[in-house]
mmCIF file of C-alpha atoms and ligand atoms in Angstrom:
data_model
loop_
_atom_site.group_PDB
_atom_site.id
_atom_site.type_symbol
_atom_site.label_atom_id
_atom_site.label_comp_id
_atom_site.label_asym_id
_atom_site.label_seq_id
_atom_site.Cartn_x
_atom_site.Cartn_y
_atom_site.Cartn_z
ATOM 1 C CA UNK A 1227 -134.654 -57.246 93.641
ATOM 2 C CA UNK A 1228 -134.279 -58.045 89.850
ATOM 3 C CA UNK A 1229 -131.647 -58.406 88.060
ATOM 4 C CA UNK A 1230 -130.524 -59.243 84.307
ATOM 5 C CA UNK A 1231 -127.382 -60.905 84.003
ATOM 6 C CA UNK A 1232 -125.863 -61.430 80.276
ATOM 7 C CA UNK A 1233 -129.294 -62.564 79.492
ATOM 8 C CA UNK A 1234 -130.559 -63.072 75.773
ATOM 9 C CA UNK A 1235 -132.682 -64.407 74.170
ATOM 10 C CA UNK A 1236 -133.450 -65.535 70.514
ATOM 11 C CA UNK A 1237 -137.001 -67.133 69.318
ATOM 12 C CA UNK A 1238 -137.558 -70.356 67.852
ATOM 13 C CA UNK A 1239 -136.353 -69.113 64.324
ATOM 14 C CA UNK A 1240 -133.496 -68.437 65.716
ATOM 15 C CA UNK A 1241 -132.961 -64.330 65.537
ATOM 16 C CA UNK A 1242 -131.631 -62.885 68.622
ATOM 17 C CA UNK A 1243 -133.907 -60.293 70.105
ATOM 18 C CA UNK A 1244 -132.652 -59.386 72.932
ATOM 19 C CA UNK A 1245 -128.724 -60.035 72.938
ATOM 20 C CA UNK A 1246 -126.292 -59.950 76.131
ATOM 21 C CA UNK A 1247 -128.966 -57.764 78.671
ATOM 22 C CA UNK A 1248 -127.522 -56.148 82.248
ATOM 23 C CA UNK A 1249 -129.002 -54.469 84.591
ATOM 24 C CA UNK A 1250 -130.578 -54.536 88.475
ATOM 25 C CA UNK A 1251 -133.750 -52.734 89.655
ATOM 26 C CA UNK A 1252 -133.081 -52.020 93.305
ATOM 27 C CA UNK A 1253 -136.619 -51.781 95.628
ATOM 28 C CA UNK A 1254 -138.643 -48.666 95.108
ATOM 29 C CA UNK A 1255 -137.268 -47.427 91.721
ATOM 30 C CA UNK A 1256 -138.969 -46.385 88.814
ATOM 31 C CA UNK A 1257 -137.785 -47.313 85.533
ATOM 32 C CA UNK A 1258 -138.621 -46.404 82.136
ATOM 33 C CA UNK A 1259 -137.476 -48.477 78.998
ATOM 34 C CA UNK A 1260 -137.480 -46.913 75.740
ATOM 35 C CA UNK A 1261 -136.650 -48.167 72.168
ATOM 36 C CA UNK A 1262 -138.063 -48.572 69.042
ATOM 37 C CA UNK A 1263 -141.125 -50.707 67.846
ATOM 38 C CA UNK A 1264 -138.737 -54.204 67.891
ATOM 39 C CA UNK A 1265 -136.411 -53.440 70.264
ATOM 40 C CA UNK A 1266 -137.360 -56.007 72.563
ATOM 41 C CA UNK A 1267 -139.541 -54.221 75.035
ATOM 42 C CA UNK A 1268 -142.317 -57.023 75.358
ATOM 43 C CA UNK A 1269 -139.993 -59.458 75.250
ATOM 44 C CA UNK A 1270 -137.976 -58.147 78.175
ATOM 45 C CA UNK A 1271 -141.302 -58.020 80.362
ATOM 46 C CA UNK A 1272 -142.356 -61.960 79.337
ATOM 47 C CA UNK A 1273 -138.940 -62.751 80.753
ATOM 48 C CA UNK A 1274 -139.665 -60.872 84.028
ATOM 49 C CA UNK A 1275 -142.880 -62.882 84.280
ATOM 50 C CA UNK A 1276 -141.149 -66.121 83.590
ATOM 51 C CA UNK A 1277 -143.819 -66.362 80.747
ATOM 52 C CA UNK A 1278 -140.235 -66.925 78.287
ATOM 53 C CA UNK A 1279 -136.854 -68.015 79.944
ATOM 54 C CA UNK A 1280 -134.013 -66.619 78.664
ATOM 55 C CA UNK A 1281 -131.883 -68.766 75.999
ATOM 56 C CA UNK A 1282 -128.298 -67.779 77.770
ATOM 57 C CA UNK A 1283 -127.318 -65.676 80.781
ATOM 58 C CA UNK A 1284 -129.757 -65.805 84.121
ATOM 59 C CA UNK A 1285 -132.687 -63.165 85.912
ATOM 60 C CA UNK A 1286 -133.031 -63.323 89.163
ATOM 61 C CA UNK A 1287 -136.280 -61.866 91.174
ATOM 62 C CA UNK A 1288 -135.602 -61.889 95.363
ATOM 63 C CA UNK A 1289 -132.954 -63.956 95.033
ATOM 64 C CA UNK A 1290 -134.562 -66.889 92.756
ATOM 65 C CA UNK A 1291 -133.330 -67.818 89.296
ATOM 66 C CA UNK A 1292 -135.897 -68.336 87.231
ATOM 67 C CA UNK A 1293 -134.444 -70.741 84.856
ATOM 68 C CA UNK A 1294 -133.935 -72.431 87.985
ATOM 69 C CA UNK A 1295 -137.544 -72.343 89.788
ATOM 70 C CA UNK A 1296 -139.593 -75.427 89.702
ATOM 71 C CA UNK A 1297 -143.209 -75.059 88.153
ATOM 72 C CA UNK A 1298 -144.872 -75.256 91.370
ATOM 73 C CA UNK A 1299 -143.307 -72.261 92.384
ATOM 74 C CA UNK A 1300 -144.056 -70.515 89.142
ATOM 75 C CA UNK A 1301 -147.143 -68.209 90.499
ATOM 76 C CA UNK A 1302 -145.251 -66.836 93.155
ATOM 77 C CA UNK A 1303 -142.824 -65.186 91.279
ATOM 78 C CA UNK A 1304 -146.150 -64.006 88.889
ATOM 79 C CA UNK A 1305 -147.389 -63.182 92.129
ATOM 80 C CA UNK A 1306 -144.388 -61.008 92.588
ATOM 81 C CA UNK A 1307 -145.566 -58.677 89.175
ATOM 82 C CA UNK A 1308 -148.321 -57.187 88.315
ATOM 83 C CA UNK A 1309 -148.456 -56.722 84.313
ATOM 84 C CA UNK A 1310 -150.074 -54.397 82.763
ATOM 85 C CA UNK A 1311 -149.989 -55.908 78.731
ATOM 86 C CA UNK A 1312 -149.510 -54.000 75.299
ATOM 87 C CA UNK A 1313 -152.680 -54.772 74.405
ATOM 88 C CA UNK A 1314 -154.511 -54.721 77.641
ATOM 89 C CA UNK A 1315 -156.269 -58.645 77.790
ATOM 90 C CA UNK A 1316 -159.041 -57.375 79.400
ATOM 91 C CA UNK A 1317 -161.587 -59.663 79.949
ATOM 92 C CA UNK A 1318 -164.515 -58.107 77.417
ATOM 93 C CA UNK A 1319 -167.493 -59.870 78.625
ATOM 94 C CA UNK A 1320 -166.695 -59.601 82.210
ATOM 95 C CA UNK A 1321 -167.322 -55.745 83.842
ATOM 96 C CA UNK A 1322 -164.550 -53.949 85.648
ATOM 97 C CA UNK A 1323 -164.914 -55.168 88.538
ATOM 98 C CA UNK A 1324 -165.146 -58.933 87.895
ATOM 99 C CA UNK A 1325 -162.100 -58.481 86.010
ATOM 100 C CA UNK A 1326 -160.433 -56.679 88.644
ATOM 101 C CA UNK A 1327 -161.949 -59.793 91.400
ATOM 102 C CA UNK A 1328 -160.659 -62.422 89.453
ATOM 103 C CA UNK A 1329 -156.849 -61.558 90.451
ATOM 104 C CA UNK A 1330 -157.940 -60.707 94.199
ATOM 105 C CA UNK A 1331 -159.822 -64.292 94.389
ATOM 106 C CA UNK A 1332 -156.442 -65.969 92.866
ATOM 107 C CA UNK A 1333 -154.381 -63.598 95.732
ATOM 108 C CA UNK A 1334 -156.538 -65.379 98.017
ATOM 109 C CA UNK A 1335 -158.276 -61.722 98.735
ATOM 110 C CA UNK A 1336 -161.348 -62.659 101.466
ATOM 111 C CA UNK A 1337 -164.285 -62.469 99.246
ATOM 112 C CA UNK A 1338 -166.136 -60.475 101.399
ATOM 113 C CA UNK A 1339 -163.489 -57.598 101.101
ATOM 114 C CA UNK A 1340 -163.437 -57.787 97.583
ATOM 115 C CA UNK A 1341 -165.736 -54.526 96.729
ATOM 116 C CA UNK A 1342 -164.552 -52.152 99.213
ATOM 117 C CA UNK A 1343 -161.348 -53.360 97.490
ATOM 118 C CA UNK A 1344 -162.442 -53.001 93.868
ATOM 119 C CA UNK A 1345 -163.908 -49.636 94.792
ATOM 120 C CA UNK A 1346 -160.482 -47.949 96.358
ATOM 121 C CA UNK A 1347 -158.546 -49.218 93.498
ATOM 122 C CA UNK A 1348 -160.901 -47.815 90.828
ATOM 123 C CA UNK A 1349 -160.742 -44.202 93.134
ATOM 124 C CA UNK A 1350 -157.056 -44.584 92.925
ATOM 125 C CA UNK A 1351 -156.576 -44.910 88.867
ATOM 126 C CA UNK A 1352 -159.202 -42.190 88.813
ATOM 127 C CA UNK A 1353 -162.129 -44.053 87.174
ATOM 128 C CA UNK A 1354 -164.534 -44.346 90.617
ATOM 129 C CA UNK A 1355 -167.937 -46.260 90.465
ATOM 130 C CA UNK A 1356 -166.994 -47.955 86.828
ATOM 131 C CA UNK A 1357 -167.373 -51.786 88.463
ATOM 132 C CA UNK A 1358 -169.812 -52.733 86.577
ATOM 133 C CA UNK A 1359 -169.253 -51.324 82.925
ATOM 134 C CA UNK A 1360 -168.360 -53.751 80.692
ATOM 135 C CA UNK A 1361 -164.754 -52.779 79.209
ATOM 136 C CA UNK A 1362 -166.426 -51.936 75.797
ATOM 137 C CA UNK A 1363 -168.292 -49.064 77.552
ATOM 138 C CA UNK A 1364 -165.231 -47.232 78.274
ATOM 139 C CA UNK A 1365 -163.043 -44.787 76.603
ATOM 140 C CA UNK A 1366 -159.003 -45.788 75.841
ATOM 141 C CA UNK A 1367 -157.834 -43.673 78.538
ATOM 142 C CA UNK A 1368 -160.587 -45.669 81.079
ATOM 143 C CA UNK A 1369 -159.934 -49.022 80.251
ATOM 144 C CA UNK A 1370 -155.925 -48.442 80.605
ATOM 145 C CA UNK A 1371 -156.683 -47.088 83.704
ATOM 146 C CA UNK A 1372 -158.828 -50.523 84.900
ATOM 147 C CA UNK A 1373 -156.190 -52.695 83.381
ATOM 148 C CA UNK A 1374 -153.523 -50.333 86.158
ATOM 149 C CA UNK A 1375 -156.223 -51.044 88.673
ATOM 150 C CA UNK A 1376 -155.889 -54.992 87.701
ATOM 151 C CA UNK A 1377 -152.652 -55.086 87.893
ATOM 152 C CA UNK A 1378 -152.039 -53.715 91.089
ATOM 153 C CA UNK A 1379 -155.082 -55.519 92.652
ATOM 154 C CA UNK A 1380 -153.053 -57.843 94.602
ATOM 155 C CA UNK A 1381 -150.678 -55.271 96.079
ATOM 156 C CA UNK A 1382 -147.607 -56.951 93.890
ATOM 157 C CA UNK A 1383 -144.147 -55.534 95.042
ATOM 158 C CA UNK A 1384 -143.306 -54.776 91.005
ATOM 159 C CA UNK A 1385 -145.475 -53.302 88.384
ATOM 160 C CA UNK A 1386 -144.140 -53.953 84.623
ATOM 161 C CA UNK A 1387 -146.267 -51.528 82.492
ATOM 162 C CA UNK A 1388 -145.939 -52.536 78.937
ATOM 163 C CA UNK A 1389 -146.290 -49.413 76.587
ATOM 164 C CA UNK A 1390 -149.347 -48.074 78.945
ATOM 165 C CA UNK A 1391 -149.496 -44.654 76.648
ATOM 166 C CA UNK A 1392 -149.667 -46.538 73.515
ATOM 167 C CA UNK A 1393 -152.992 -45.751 72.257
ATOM 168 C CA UNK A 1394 -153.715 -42.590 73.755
ATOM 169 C CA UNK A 1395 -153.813 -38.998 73.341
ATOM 170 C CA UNK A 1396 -150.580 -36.720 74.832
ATOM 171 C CA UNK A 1397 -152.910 -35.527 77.801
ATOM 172 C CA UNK A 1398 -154.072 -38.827 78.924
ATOM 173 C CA UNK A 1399 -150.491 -40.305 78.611
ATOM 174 C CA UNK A 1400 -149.386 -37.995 81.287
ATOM 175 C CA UNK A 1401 -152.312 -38.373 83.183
ATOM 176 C CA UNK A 1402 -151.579 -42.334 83.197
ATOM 177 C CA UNK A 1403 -147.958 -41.221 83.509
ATOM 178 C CA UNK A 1404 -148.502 -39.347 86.528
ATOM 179 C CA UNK A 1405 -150.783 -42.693 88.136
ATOM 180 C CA UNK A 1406 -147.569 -44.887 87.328
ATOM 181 C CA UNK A 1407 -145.603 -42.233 89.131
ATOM 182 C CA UNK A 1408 -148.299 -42.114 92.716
ATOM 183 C CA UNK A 1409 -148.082 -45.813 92.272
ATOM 184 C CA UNK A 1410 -144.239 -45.625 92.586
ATOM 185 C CA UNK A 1411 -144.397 -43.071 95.095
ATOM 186 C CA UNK A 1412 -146.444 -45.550 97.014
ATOM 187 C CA UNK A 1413 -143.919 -48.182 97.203
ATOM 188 C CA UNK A 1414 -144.219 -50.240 94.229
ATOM 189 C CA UNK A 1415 -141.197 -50.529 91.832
ATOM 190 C CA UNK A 1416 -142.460 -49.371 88.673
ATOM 191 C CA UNK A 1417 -140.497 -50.297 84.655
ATOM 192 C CA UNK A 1418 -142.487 -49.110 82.064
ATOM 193 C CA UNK A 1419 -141.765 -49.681 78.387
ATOM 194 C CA UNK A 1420 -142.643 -47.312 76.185
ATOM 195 C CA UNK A 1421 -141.978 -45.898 72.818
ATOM 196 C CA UNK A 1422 -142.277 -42.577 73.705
ATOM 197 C CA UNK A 1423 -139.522 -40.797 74.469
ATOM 198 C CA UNK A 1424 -141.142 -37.592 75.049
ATOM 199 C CA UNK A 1425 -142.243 -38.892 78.727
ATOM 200 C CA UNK A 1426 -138.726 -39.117 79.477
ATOM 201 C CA UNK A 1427 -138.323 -35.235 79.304
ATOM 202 C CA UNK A 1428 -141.295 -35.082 81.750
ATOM 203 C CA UNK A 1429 -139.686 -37.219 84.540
ATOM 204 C CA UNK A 1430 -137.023 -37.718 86.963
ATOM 205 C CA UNK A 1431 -137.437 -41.623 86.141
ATOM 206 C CA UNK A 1432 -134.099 -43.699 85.647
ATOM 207 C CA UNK A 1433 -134.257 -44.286 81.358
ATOM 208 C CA UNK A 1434 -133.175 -47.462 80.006
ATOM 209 C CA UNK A 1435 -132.516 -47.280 76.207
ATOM 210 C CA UNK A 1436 -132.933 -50.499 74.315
ATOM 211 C CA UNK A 1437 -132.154 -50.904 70.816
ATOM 212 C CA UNK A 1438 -132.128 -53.772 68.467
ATOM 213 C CA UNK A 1439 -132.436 -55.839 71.177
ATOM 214 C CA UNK A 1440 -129.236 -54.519 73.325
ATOM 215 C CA UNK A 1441 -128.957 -51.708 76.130
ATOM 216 C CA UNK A 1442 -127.451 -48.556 74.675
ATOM 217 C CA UNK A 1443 -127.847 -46.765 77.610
ATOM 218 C CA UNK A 1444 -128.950 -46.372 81.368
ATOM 219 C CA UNK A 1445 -128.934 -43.156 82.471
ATOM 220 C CA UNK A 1446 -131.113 -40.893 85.183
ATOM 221 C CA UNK A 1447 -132.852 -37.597 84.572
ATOM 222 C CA UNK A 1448 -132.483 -35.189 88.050
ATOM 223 C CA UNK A 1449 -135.232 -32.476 87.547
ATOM 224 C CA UNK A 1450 -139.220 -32.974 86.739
ATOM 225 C CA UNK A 1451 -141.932 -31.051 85.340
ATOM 226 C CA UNK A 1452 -144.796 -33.400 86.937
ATOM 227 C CA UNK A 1453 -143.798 -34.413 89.969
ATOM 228 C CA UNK A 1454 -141.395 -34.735 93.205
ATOM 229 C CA UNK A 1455 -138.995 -37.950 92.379
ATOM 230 C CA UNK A 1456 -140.060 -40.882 94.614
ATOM 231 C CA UNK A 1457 -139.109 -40.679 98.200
ATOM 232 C CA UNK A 1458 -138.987 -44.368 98.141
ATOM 233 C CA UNK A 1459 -136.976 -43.868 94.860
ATOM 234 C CA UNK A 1460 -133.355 -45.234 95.009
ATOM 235 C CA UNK A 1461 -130.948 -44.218 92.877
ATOM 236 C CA UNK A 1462 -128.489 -46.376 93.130
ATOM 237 C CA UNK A 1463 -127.242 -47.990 89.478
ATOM 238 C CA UNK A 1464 -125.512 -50.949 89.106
ATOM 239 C CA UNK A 1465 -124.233 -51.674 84.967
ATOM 240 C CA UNK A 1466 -122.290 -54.771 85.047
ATOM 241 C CA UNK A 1467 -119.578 -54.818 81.851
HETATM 242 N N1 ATP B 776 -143.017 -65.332 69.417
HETATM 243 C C1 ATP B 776 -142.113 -64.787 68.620
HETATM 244 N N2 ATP B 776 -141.451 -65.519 67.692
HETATM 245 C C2 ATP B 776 -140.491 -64.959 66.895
HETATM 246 N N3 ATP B 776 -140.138 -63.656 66.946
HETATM 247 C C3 ATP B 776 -140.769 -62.891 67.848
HETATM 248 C C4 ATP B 776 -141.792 -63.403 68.732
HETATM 249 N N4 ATP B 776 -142.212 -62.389 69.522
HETATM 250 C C5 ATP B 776 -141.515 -61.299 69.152
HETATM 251 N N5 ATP B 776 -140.652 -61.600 68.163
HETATM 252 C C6 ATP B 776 -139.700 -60.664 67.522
HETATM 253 O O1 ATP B 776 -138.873 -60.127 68.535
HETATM 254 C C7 ATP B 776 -138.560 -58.771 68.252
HETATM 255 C C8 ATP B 776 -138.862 -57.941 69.491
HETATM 256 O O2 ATP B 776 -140.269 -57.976 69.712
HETATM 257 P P1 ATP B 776 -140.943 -57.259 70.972
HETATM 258 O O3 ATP B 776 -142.385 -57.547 70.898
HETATM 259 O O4 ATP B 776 -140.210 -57.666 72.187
HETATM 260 O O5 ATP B 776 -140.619 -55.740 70.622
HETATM 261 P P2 ATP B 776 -141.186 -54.411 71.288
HETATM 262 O O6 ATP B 776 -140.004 -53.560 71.612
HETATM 263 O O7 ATP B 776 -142.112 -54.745 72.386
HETATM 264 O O8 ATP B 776 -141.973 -53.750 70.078
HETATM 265 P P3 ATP B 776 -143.326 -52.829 70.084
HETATM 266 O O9 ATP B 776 -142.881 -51.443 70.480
HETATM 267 O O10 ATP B 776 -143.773 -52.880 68.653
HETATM 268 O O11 ATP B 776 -144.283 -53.440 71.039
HETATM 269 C C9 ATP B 776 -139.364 -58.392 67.022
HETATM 270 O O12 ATP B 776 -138.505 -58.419 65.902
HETATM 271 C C10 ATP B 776 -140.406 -59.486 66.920
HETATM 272 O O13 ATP B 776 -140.748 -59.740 65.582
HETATM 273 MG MG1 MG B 777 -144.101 -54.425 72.723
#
């Protein structure tokens, strides 16, 4: 489904942030990236999203290369992921549900479905009958929670959650934890970058270590104190050398 193959990547002044990257994500797994602030974590997830291509080596989403794809056929891949950003980019002067409609008008959603829609999603991420507060009327913890409900809007088959538990308190990072996990266990394929390694202890999720930029380790923890592992979860591992 994806899969990294001796990609880097350095920035315009040159220094090379993420260096030589390898691994595949096979349908249904969840995957949790850790490493320091730096490491490369955002950058990894732009890649996915074709928002940055990668300066050598290839990733490939369902087959497509998308150093290869032409720009038409850009959104589909986007299409593909829903992203759930560092910093949230929620829309500030649009409520929760507007924000949450604009993706399901772009997925070509029938309009008239749209707020039974809005209104299961919002049950699911556990923030029901918030469509119409504007974002600054909600807590951390709620607004995290409607950017989750944004991103999986459009039913995408891969959910990249960039450092979800960034801002918030221990009890509402498992709590959001947990969602990422239901969402998983649902059929999505879940990666989630974090900085937080004390998650890791909490799950059964397969742990990708990045540091300064490189994969130190890939590795896959067997028991969990929150939850079943997926039954959709595979566990098969592929590290190419
Ligand atoms: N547009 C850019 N131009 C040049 N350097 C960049 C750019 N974006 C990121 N970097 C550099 O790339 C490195 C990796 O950044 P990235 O945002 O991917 O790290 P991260 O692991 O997500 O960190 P954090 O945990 O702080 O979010 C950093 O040294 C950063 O300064
Ligand atoms: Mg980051």
């Amino acid at each position: 489904m994806i899969d990294f193959s001796h990609a880097s990547k350095a920035y315009t002044n040159g220094d090379v942030v993420l260096d030589d990257i390898n691994f595949s994500v096979s349908p249904g797994e969840f995957v949790v990236i850790t490493g320091k602030s730096g490491a490369g974590k955002t950058t990894l997830g732009r890649l996915l999203i074709r928002d940055l291509l990668p300066t050598k080596g290839k990733i490939v989403i369902d087959g497509e290369d998308l150093s290869k794809i032409k720009p038409k056929n850009i959104p589909l891949i986007r299409r593909k992921i829903g992203f759930i950003f560092q910093d949230y980019k929620v829309i500030l002067d649009k409520t929760v549900g507007e924000n949450i409609s604009m993706v399901l008008e772009i997925g070509g959603y029938a309009s008239k479905k749209i707020p039974e829609k809005i209104a299961h999603l919002l049950e699911m991420v556990g923030i029901p009958k918030k469509e119409n507060l504007f974002p600054g009327q909600l807590s951390g913890g709620e607004i995290q929670r409607a950017a989750i409900a944004r991103a999986i809007a459009a039913d995408p088959p891969i959910l990249f959650a960039d450092e979800p538990t960034g801002n918030l308190d221990k009890d509402t990072s498992i709590e959001i934890f947990k969602l990422l996990q239901k969402i998983n266990a649902d059929g999505t394929t879940v990666i989630m970058a974090t900085h937080d390694v004390t998650l890791i202890d909490l799950s059964p999720a397969r742990h990708l270590t990045l540091e300064k930029g490189k994969i130190i380790s890939d590795s896959e923890k067997k028991t969990s104190a929150l939850s079943e592992p997926s039954p959709t979860a595979k566990t098969k591992r592929k590290i190419k050398k």
